[in-house]
Short mmCIF file of C-alpha atoms in Angstrom, two decimals:
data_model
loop_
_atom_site.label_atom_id
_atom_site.label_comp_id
_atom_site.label_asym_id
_atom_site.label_seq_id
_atom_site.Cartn_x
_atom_site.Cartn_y
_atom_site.Cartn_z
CA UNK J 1 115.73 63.74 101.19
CA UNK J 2 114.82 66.55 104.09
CA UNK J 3 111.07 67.32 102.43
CA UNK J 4 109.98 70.50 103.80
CA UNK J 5 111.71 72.31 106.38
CA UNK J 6 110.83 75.17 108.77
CA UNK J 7 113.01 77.74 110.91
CA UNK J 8 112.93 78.21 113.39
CA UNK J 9 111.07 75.41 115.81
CA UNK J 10 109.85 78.36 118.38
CA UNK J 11 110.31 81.53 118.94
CA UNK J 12 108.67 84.20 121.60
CA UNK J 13 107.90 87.73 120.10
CA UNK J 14 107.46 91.32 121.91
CA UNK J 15 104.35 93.05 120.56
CA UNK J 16 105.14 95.35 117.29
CA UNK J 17 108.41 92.94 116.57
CA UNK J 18 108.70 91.79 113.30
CA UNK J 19 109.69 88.36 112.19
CA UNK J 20 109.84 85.59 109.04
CA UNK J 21 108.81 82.12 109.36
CA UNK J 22 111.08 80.25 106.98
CA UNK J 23 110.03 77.51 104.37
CA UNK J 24 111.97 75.24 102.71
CA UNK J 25 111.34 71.94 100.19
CA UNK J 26 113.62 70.17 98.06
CA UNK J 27 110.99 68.50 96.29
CA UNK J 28 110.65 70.49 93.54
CA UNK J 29 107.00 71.25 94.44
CA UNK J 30 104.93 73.69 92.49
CA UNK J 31 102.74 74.55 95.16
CA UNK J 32 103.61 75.38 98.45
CA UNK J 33 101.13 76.76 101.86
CA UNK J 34 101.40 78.36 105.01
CA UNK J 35 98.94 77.01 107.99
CA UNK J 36 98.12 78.50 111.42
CA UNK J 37 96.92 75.90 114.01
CA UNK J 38 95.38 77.33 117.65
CA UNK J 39 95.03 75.46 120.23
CA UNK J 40 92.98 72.10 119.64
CA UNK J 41 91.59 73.62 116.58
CA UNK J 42 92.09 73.06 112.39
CA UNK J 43 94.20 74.58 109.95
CA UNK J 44 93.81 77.69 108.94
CA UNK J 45 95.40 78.73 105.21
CA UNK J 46 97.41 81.60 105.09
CA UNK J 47 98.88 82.37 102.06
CA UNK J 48 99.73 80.01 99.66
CA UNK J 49 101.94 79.84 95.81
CA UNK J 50 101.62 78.16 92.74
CA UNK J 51 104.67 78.89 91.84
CA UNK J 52 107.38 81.11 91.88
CA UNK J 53 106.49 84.62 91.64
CA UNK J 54 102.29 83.56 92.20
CA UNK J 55 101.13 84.24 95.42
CA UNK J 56 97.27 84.50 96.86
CA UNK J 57 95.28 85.13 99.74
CA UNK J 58 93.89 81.80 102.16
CA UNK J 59 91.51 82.04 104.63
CA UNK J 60 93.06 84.52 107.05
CA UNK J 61 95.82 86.76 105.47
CA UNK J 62 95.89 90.09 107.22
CA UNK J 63 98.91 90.81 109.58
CA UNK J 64 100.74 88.33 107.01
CA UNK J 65 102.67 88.77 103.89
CA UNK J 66 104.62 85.76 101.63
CA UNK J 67 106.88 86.10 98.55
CA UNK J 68 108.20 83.36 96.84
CA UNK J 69 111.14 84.11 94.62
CA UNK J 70 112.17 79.96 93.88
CA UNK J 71 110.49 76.81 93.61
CA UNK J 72 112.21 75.72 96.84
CA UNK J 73 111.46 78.96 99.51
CA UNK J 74 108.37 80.35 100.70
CA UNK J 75 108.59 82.62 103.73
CA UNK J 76 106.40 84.22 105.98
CA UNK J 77 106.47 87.68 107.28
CA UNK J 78 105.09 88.82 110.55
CA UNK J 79 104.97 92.14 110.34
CA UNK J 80 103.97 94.67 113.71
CA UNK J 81 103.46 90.71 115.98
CA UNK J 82 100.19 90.88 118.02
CA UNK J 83 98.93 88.66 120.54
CA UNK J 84 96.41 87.16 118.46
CA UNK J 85 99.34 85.77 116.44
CA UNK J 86 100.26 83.12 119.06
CA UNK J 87 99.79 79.88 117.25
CA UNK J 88 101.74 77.07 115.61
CA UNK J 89 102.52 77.35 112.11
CA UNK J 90 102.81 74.87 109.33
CA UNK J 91 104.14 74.93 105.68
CA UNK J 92 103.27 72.04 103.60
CA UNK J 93 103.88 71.55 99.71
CA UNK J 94 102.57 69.67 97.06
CA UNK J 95 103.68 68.33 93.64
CA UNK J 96 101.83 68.71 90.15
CA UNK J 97 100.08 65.42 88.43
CA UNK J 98 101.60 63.45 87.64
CA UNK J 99 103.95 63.23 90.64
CA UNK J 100 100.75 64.18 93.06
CA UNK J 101 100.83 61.98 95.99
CA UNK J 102 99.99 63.67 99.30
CA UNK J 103 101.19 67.26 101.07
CA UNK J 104 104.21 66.65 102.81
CA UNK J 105 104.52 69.32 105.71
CA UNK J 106 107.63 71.07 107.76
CA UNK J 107 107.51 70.66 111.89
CA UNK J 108 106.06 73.36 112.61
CA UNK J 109 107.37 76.92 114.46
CA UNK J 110 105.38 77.42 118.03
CA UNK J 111 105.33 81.26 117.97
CA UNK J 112 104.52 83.57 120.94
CA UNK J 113 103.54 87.23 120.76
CA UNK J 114 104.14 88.54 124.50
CA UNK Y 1 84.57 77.48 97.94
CA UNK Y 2 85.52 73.91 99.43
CA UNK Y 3 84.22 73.33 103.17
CA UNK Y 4 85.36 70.19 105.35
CA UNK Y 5 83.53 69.44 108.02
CA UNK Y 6 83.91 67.39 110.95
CA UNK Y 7 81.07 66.78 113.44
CA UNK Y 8 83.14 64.95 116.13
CA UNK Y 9 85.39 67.12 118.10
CA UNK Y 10 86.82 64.64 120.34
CA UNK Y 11 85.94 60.44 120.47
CA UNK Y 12 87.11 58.11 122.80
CA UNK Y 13 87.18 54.44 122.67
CA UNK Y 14 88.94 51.27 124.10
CA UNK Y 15 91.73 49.40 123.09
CA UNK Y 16 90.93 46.89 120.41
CA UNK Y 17 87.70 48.33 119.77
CA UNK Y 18 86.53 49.96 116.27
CA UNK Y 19 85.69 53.64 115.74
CA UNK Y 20 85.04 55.53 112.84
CA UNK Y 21 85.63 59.35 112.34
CA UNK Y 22 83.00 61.24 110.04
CA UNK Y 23 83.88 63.72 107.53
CA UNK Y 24 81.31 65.69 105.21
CA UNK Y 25 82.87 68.59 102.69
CA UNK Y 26 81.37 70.55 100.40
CA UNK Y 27 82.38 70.92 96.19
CA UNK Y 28 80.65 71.14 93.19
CA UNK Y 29 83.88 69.44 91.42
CA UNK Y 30 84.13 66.00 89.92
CA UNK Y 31 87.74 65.22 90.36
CA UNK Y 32 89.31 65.94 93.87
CA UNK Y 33 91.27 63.88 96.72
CA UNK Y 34 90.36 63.19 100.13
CA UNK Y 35 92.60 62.67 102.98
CA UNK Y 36 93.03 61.67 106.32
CA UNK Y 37 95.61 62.84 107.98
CA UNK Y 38 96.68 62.33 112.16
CA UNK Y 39 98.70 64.97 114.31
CA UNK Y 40 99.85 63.26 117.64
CA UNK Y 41 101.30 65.31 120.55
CA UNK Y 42 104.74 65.90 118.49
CA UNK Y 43 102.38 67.97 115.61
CA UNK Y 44 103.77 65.93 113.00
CA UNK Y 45 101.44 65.63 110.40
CA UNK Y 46 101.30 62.31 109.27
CA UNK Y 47 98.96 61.11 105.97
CA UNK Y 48 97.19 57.82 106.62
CA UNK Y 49 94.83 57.17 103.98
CA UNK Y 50 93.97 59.08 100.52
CA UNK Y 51 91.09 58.78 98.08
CA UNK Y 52 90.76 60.02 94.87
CA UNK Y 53 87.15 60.57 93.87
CA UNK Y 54 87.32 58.82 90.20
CA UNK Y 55 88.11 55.30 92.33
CA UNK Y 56 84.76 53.75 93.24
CA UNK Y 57 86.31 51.69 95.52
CA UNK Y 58 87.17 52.37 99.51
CA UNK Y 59 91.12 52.81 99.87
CA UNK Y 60 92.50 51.14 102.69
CA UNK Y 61 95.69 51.11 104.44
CA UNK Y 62 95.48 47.96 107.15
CA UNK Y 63 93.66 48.82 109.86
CA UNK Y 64 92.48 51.88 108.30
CA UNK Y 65 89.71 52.17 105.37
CA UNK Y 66 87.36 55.03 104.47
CA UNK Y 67 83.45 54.72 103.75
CA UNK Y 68 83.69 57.16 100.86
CA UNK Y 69 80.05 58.54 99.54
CA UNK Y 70 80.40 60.42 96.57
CA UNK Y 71 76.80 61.74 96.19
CA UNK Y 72 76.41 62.15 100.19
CA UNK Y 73 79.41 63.41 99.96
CA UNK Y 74 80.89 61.87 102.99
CA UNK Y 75 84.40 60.42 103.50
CA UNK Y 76 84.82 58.77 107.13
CA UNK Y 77 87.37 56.88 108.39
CA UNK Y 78 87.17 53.47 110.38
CA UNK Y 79 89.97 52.41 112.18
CA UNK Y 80 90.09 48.79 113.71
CA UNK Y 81 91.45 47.16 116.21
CA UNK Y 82 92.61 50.61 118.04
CA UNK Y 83 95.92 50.93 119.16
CA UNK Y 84 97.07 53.04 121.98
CA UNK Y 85 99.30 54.93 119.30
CA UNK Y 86 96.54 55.99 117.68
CA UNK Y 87 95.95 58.40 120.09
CA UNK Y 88 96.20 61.64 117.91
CA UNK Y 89 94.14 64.80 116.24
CA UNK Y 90 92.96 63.46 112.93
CA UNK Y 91 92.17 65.74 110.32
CA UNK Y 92 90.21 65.34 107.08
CA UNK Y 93 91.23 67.54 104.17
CA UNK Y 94 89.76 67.96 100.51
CA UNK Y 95 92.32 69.22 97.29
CA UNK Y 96 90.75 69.93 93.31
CA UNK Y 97 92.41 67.65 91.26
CA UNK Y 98 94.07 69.40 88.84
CA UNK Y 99 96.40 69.47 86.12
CA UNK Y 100 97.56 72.93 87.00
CA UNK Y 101 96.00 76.20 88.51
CA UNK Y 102 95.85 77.71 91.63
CA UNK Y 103 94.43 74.89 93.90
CA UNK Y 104 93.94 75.36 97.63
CA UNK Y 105 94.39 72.24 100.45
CA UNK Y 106 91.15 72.62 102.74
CA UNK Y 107 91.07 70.87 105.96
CA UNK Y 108 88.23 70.54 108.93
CA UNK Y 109 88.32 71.45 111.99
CA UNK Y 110 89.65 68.32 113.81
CA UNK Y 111 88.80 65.58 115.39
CA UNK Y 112 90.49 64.49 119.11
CA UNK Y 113 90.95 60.83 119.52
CA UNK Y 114 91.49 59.38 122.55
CA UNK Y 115 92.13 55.06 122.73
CA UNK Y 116 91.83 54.19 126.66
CA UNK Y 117 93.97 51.10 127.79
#
């Protein structure tokens, strides 16, 4: 059973590049979430789905944009990379009651915008 | 909208000894879960004790337990007899408890943990 798995693990970025953080679960989860963690601070929500096809808004959206097409994927898109991008991002997902039990997150991807 | 909020941004204690991380978050539902959950230097996140809010009672998960307050609205953790490995971030999150609808995971801030041979 992999859980939830990100690609890639790091990755360095040129200003204006564009890239997408991938997401993957195999849990069937309904809802899935995309983090941001700066140094020695919390996580901040990105985006995050119900559902396939249901997407909204978290605390700090702009410069980001999600889709999710299946249950199982749920990428990120960086478009035009800044500097204040440079964090460490984290997909989790989460089952529906009755099968609730905890978030189960990916590894994380360590991005830099140089 | 949920808050979490932790007052402690880093603790540090010896070996052996107890310590308890505080946790205060802000809801006007009745059904949600608490968590704790600890990030050590490989940002792993790793659950180590959840509460749902219709259990009066304190979960515990051996050396961990939580003081949960419902109308204080305060969920800390105590962790006894510290370990060296416990040497993490520790995070406390807050989730509705829902059947179905657009629920969002909320976590604080963080707190830095430091056990001291």
């Amino acid at each position: 059973n992999a859980g939830v798995t990100q690609t890639p693990k790091f990755r360095i970025l040129k200003i204006g590049q564009s890239m997408t953080l991938q997401c993957a679960q195999d849990m069937n989860h309904n809802y899935m979430y995309w983090y941001r963690q700066d140094p020695g601070m919390g996580l901040k929500l990105i985006y995050y789905s119900v559902g396939a096809g249901i997407t909204d808004k978290g605390e700090v959206p702009n410069g980001y944009n999600v889709s999710r097409s299946t249950t199982e994927d749920f990428p990120l898109r960086l478009e035009l990379a800044a500097p204040s991008q440079t964090s460490v991002y984290f997909c989790a997902s989460v089952g529906l009651l009755p099968r609730f039990t905890e978030a189960f997150f990916g590894q994380g991807t360590r991005l830099t915008v140089v | 909208a949920q808050t979490v909020t932790q007052s402690q941004p880093e603790m540090s204690v010896q070996e052996a000894e107890t310590v308890t991380l505080s946790c205060t978050y802000d809801t006007s539902e009745n059904n949600y879960y608490l968590f704790w959950y600890k990030q050590p230097p490989s940002r792993q996140m790793i659950l180590v004790i959840r509460q749902e809010a219709y259990k009066q009672q304190n979960a515990t998960e051996n050396r961990f337990s939580v003081n949960f307050q419902k109308a204080a609205k305060s969920f800390s953790l105590k962790i006894s007899d510290s370990q060296l490995g416990d040497t993490a971030m520790y995070f406390c999150a807050f989730m509705k408890r829902r059947i179905q609808g657009a629920q969002k995971l909320v976590f604080g801030q963080g707190t830095r943990l430091t056990i001291n041979p």
